[in-house]
Coordinates of C-alpha atoms in Angstrom, one line a residue:
X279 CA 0.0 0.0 0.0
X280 CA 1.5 3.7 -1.0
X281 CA 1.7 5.6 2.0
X282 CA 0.7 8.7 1.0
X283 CA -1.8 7.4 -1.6
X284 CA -3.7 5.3 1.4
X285 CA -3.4 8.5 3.9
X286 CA -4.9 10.4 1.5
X287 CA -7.8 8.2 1.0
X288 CA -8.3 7.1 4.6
X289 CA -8.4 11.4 5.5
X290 CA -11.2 11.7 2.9
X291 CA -13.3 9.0 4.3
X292 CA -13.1 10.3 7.4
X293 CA -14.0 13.8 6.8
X294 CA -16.1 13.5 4.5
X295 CA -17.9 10.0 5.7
X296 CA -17.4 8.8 9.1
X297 CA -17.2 12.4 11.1
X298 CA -20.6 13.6 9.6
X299 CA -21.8 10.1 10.8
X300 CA -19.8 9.7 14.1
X301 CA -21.5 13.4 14.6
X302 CA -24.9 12.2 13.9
X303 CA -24.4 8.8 16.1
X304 CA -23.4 11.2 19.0
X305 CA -26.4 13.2 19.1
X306 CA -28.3 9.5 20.1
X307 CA -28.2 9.1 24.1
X308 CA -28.6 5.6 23.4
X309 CA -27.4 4.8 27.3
X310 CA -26.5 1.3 27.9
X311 CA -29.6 -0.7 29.5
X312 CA -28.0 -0.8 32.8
X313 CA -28.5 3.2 32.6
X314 CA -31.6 3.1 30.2
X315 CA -33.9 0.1 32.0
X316 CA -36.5 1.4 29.6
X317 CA -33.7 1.4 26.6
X318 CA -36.1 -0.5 23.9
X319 CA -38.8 2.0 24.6
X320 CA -37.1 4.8 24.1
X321 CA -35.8 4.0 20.6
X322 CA -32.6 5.0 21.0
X323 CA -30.3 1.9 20.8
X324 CA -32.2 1.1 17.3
X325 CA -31.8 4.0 16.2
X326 CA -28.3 4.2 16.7
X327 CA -27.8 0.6 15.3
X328 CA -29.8 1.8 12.5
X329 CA -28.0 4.6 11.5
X330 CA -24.5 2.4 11.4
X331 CA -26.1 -0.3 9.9
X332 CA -27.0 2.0 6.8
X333 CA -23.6 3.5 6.7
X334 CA -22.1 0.3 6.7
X335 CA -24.3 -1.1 4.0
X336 CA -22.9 2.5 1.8
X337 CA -19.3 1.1 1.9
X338 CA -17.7 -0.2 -0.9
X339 CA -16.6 -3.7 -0.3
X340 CA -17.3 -6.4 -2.3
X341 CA -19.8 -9.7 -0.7
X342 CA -20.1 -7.6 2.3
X343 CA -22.9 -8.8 4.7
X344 CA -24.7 -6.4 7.3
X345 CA -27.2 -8.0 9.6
X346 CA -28.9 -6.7 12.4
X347 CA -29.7 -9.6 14.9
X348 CA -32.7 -8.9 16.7
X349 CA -34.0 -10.9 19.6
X350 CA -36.8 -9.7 22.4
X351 CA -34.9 -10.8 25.3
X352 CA -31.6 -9.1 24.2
X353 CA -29.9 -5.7 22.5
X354 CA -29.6 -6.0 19.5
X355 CA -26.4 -6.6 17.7
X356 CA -24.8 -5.4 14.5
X357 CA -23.4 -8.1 12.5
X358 CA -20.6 -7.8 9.3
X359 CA -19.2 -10.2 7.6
X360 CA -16.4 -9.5 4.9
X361 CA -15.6 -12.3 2.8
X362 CA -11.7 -13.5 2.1
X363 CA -10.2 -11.3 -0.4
X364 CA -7.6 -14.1 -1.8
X365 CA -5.8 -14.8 -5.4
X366 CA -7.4 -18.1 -4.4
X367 CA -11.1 -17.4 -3.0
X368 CA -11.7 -20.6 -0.5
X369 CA -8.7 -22.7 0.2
X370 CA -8.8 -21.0 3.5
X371 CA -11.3 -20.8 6.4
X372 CA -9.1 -18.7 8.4
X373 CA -10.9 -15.6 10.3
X374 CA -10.4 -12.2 12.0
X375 CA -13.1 -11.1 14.0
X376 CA -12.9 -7.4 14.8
X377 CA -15.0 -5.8 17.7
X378 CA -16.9 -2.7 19.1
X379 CA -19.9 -1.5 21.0
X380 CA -22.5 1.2 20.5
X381 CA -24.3 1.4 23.6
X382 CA -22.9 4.4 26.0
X383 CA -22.4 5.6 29.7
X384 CA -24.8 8.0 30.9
X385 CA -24.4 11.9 30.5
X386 CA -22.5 13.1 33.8
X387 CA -21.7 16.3 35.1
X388 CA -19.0 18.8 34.4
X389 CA -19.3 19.3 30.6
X390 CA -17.7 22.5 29.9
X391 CA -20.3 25.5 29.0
X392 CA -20.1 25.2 24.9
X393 CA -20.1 21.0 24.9
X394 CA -22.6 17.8 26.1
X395 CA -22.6 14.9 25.7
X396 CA -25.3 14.6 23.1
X397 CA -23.9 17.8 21.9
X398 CA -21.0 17.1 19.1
X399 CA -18.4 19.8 18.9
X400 CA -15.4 19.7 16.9
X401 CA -12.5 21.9 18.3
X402 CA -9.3 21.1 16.1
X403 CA -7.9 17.6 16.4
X404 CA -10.6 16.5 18.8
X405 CA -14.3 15.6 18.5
X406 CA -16.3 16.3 21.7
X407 CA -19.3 14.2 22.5
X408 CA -20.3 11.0 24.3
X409 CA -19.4 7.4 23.3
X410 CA -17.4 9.0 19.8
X411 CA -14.6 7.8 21.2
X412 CA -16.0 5.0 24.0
X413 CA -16.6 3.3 21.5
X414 CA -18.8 4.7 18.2
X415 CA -16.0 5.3 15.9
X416 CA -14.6 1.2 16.3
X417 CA -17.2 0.2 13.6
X418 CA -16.4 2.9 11.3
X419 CA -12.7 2.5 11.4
X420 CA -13.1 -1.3 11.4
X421 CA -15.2 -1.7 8.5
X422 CA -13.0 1.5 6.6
X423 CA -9.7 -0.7 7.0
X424 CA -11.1 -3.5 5.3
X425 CA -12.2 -1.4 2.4
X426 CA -8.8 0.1 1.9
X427 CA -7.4 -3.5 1.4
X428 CA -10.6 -4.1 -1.1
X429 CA -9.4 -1.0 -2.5
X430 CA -5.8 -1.7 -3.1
X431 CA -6.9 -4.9 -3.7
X432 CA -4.2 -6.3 -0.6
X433 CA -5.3 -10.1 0.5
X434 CA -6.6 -10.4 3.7
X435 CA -8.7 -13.5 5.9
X436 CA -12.5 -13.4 5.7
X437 CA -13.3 -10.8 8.8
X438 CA -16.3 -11.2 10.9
X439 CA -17.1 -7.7 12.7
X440 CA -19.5 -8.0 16.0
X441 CA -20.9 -4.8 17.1
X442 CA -22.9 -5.1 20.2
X443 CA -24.9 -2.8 22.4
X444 CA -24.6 -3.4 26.2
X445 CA -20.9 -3.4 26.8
X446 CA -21.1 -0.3 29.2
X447 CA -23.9 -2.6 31.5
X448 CA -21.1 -6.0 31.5
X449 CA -22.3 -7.4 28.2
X450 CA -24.5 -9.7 29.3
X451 CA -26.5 -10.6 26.1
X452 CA -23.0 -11.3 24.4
X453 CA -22.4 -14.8 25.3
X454 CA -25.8 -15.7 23.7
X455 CA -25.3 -13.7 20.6
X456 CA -22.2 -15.0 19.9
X457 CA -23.1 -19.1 21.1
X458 CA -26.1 -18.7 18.4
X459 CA -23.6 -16.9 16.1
X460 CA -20.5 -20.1 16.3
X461 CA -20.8 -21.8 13.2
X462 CA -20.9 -18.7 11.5
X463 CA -17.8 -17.0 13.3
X464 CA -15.7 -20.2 12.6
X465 CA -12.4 -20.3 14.5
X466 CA -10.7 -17.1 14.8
X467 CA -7.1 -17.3 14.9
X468 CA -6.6 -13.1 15.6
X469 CA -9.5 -10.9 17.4
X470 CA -9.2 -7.3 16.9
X471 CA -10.8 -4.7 19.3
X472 CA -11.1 -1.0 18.9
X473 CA -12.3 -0.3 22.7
X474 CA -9.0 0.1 24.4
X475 CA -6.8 2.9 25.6
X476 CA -3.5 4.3 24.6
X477 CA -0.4 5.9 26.5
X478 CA -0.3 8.7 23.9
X479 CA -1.1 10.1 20.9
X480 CA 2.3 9.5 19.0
X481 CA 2.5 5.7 18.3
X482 CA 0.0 2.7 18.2
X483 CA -0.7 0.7 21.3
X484 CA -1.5 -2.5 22.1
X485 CA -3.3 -4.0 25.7
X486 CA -1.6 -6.7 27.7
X487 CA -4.2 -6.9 30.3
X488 CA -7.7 -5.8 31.7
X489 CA -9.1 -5.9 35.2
X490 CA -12.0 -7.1 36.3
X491 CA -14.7 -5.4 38.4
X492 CA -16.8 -6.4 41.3
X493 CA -20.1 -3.2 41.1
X494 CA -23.5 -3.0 43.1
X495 CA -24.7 -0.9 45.5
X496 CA -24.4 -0.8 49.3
X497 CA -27.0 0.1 51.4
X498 CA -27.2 0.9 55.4
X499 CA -30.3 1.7 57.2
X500 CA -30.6 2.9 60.4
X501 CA -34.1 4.2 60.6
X502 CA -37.6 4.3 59.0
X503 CA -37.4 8.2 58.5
X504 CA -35.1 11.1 59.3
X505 CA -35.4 12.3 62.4
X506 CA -33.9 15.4 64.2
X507 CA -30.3 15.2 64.7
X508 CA -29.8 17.0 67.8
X509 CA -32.4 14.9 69.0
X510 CA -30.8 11.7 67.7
X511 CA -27.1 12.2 67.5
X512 CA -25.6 10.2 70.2
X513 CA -28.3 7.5 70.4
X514 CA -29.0 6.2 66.3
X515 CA -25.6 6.2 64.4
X516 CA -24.7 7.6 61.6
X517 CA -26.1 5.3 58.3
X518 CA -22.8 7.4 56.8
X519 CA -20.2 6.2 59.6
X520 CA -21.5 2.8 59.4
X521 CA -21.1 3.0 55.2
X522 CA -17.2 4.5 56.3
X523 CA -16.9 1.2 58.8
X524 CA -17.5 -1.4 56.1
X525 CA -15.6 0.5 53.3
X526 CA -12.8 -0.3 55.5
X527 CA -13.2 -3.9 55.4
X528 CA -11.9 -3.8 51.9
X529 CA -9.7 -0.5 52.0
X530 CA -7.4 1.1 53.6
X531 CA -8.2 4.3 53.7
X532 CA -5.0 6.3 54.2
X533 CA -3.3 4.5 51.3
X534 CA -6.4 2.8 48.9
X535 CA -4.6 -0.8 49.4
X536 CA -7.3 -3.6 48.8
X537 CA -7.3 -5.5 52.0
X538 CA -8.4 -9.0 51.1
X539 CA -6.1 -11.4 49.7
X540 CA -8.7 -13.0 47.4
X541 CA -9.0 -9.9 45.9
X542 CA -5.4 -9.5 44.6
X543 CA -3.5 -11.4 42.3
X544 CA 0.5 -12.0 41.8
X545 CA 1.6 -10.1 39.4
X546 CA 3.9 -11.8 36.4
X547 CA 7.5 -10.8 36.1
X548 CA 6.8 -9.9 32.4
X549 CA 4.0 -7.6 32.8
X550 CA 6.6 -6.4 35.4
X551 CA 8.8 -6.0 33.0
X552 CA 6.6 -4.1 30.4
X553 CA 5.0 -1.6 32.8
X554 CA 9.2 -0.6 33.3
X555 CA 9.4 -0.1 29.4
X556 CA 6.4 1.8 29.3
X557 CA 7.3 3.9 32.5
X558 CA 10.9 4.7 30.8
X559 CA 8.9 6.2 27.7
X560 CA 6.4 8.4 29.1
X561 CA 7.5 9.3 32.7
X562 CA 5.4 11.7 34.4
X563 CA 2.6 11.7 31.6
X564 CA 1.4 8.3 33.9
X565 CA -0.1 10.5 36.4
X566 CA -0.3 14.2 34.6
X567 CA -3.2 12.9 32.0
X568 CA -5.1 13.3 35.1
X569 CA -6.9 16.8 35.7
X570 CA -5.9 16.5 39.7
X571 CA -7.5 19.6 41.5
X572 CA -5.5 21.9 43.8
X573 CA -2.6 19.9 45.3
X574 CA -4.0 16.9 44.8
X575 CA -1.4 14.0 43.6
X576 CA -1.2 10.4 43.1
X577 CA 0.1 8.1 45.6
X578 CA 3.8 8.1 46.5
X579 CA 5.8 6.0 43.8
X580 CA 7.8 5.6 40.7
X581 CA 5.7 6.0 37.0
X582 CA 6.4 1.6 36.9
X583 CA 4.4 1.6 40.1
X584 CA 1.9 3.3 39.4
X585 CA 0.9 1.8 36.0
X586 CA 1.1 -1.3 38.3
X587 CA -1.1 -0.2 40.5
X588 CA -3.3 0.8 37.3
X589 CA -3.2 -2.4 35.7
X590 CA -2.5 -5.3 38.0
X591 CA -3.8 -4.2 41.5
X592 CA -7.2 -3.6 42.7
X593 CA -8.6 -0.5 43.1
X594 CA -12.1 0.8 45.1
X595 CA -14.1 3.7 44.0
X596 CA -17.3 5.4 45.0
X597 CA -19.1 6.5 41.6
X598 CA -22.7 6.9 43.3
X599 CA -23.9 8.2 46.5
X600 CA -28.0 8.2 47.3
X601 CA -29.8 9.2 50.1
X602 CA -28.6 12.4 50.8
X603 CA -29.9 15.6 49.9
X604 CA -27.8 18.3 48.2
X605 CA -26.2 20.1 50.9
X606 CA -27.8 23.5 50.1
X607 CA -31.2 21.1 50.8
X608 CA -30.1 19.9 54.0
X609 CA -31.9 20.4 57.3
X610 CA -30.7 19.7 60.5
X611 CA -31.5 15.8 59.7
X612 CA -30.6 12.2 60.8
X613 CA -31.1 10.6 57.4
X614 CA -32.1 7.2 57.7
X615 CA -30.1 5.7 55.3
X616 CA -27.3 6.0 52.9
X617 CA -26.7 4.0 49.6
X618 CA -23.0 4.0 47.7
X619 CA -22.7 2.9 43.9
X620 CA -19.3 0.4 44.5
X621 CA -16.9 0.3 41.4
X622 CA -14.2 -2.4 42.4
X623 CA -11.5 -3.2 39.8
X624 CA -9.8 -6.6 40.2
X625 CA -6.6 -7.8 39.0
X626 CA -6.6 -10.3 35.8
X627 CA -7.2 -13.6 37.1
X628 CA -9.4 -13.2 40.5
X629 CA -12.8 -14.5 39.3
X630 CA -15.0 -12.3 39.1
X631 CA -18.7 -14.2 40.6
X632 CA -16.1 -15.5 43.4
X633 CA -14.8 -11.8 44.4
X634 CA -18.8 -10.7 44.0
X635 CA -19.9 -13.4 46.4
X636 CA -16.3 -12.6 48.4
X637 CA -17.6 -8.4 48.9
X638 CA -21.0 -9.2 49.5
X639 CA -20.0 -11.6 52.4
X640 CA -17.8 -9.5 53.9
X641 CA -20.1 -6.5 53.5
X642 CA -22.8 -7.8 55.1
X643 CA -21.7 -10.0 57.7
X644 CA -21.9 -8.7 61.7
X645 CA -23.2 -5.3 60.4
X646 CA -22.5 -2.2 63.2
X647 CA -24.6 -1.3 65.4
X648 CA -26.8 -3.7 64.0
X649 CA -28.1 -1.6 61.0
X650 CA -29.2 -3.0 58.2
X651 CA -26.8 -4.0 55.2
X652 CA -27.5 -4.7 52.2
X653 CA -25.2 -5.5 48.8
X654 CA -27.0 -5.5 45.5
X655 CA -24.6 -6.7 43.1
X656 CA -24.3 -6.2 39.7
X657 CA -23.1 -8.8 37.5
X658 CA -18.9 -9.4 37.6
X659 CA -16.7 -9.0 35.2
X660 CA -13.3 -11.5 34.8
X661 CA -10.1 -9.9 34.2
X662 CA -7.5 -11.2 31.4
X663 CA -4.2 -11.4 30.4
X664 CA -3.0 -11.6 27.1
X665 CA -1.7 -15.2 25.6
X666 CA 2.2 -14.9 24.6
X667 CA 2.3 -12.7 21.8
X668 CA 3.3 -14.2 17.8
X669 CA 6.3 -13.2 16.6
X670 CA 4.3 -12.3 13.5
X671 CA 2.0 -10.3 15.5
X672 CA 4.7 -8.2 17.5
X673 CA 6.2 -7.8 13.7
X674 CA 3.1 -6.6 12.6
X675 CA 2.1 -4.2 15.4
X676 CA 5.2 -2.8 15.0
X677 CA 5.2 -2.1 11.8
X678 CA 2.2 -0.8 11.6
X679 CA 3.0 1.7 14.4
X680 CA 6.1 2.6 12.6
X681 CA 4.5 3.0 9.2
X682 CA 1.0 5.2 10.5
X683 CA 2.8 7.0 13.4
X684 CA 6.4 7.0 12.7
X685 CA 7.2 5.7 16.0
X686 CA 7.5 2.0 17.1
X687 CA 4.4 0.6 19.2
X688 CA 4.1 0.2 22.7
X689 CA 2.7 -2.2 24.6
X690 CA 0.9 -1.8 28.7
X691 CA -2.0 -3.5 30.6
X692 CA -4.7 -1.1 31.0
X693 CA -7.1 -0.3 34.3
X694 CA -11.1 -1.0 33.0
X695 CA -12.8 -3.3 31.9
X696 CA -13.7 -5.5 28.6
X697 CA -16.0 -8.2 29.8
X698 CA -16.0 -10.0 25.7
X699 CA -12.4 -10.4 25.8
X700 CA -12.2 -12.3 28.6
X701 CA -14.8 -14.7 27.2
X702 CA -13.4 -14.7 23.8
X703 CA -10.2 -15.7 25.3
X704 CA -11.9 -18.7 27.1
X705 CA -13.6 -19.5 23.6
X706 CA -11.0 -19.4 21.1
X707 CA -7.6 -20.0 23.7
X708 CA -5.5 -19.9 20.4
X709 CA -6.2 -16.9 18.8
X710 CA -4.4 -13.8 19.0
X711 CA -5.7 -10.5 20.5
X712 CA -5.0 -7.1 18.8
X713 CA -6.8 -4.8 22.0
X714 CA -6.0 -1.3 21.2
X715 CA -7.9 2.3 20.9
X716 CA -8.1 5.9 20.9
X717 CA -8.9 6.4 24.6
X718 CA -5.5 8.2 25.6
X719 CA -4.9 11.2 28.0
X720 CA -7.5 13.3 28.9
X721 CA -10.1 11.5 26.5
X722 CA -12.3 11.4 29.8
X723 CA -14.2 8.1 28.6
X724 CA -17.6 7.8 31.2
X725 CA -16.7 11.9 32.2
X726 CA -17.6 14.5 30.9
X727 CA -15.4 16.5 28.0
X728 CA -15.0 12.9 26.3
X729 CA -13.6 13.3 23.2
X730 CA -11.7 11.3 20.2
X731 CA -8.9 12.1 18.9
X732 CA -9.1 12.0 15.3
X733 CA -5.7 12.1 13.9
X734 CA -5.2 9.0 16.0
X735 CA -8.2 7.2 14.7
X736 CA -7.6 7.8 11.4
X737 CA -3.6 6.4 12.1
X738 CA -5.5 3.5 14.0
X739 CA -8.1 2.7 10.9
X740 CA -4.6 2.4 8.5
X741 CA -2.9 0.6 11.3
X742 CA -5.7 -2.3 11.5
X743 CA -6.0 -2.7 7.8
X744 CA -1.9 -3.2 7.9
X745 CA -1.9 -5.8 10.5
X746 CA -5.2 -7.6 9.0
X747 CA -2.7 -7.8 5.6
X748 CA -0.1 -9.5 7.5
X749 CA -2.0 -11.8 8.7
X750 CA -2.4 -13.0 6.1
X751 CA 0.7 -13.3 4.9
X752 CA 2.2 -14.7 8.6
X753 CA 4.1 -18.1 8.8

């Protein structure tokens, strides 16, 4: 493929195609069901689907298939299929399957004055807006890297692209899309996914690792209404100190250590290794991506540590808090309960349902004072580690870094969650994983201000139909 020839072509398609649609999908709030119980009501998630769907049917590459499955009991999913492009049509059944999801966290506060987050602003390199970046964009660049190789008429593996629509709520209609979907999937031997982060903007990136997550909500009640609190205080306890009492079952709250052994994981002496590499390339920018207010700063340690402590060690936070008023609302009250929304990231490895059944335990056992405790839990999420990289791959990714970016690529585990890796691991254990993105510093994916970056993408959609070639062409 000519460089410039193939830049040129893949900067036209994107301004001219897929930021007028990325725009459009952005203006849908089609909020993940977990955020959206009401979802299929509301029309949103169809219309979004529907709106990609007709893009993708636009595209010029030849036997292309695009099929939205439909089921009553389950988002729907968007499915592609792009036949092998060979000298030899059929002496293979080798596939890639490429991924992506359309469905998006809610809106959140904090959007600057001119942006939203069904609101799409462009301001230079970046395109402001939610889920353009977490993750609307992965089907557009997907399906435009395999029409570049159509177009320069470069062999590639028939591709299978899945698209689905509840990643942000766990994807739990996945499994049952894809078990119905087997025997037309076949045996991947490379997965791509478009969902990931990146260190930086300057070189392609590839992910090692995810965590897990152990989420619900914890609830303490202490009374059956409010009741005056200089009445009360002394004699009912606080449903807030309570909440602060178990917290500290799991965490310590001076240095945010997870307490419970189950919860952590050894961490191997190559990811070890990598988070090193990647710590002697971008120093500081580990923790200055971060908008920290005031004096706030991260947790004594070295750049290594601290993308350890990102990638391979648990981690609690408080996303939600109910049953409080807003403070310029609040009377001189004993509320009678409090409720916190638990985000819990686990290292790859711990078992999610185990650690679920491990917090929920240990939440609600011998509860203070006697109050009432209660963990509602969402369902879990496995963490995963990548199998030992190709030789062919690590070539490729390479390559293809140094070719888009003009930098070699790097590789890191990253901190969230993507619950259809883990499972595609368990479901294909020889494939290999291409897990890479546009989500790099100060992208804010779930806050507000998300944006993409779009000189990246449109590197990352040249970058994928690269790597796709040479997997073909791998011995």
């Amino acid at each position: 493929m000519s460089g410039l020839v193939v830049e040129g072509w893949v900067d036209q398609q994107w301004e001219t195609s897929i930021l007028p649609a990325l725009e459009s999908y952005i203006r849908i709030p089609n909020k993940s069901p977990l955020f959206d119980p009401a979802w299929r009501e509301h029309g949103h998630m169809d219309r979004a689907v529907a709106e990609v769907a007709e893009w993708c049917r636009s595209r010029d590459v030849p036997g292309l298939i695009v099929e939205v499955i439909e089921d009553p009991q389950l988002t729907p999913l968007l499915y592609l299929e792009v036949p092998e492009q060979s000298e030899v049509p059929g002496q293979s059944d080798d596939t890639v399957l490429l991924y992506g999801h359309l469905d998006k966290q809610p809106e959140m506060i904090g959007w600057e004055e001119d942006l939203g987050p069904w609101s799409p602003v462009r301001r230079g390199d970046r395109l402001y807006g939610r889920g353009g970046a977490d993750d609307g964009y992965a089907a557009f660049a997907s399906l435009t890297a395999l029409e570049l190789l159509a177009r320069e008429q470069v062999p590639h593996a028939r591709c299978v692209l899945l698209i689905e629509c509840c990643e942000e709520s766990g994807s739990p209609d996945l499994p049952e899309h894809v078990q119905r979907l087997l025997p037309r999937i076949g045996q991947p031997s490379l997965v791509v996914c478009l969902d990931s982060g990146c260190g930086n903007y300057d070189q392609l990136w590839g992910t090692t690792s995810l965590r897990g997550m152990v989420s619900g909500e914890l609830r303490v009640d202490v009374l059956d209404e409010g009741v005056h609190s200089g009445d009360a205080g002394g004699i009912v306890p606080s449903s807030f100190r309570i909440l602060r009492q178990l917290l500290s079952r799991i965490e310590d709250e001076d240095t945010g250590r997870v307490f419970p052994a189950g919860l952590n994981a050894e961490i191997p002496a190559d990811r070890v290794a990598e988070a090193r590499k990647v710590a002697s390339q971008i120093g500081d920018d580990v923790s200055t991506k971060f908008p920290f207010a005031g004096a706030t700063r991260p947790p004594d340690g070295d750049p290594a540590d601290l993308i350890l402590n990102r990638t391979w060690r648990p981690a609690l936070a408080i996303t939600g808090l109910g049953g409080a008023p807003a403070p310029s609302d609040a009377g001189n009250v004993l509320r009678p309960s409090t409720t916190a929304k638990l985000s819990l990231r686990l290292p790859p490895g711990v078992d999610g349902d185990a650690a679920t059944a491990a917090v929920k335990t240990l939440l609600e056992a011998n509860p203070p004072s006697g109050a009432g405790v209660h963990f509602e839990a969402e369902p879990s999420a496995t963490g995963w580690n990548a199998p030992p990289i190709a030789p062919w791959l690590e070539r490729a990714v390479d390559a293809a870094s140094s070719a888009c970016f003009g930098r070699p690529a790097l590789m890191m585990g990253e901190g969230g969650t993507i619950p259809f890796i883990s499972m595609l691991g368990d479901l294909f254990p020889e494939a290999q994983f291409l897990i890479t993105g546009v989500l790099g510093p100060a992208s804010n994916a779930h806050g507000p201000n998300e944006f993409l970056h779009i000189p990246t993408a449109k590197r990352l959609t040249t970058a994928v139909a690269r790597i796709v070639a040479d997997h073909h062409l791998r011995s």
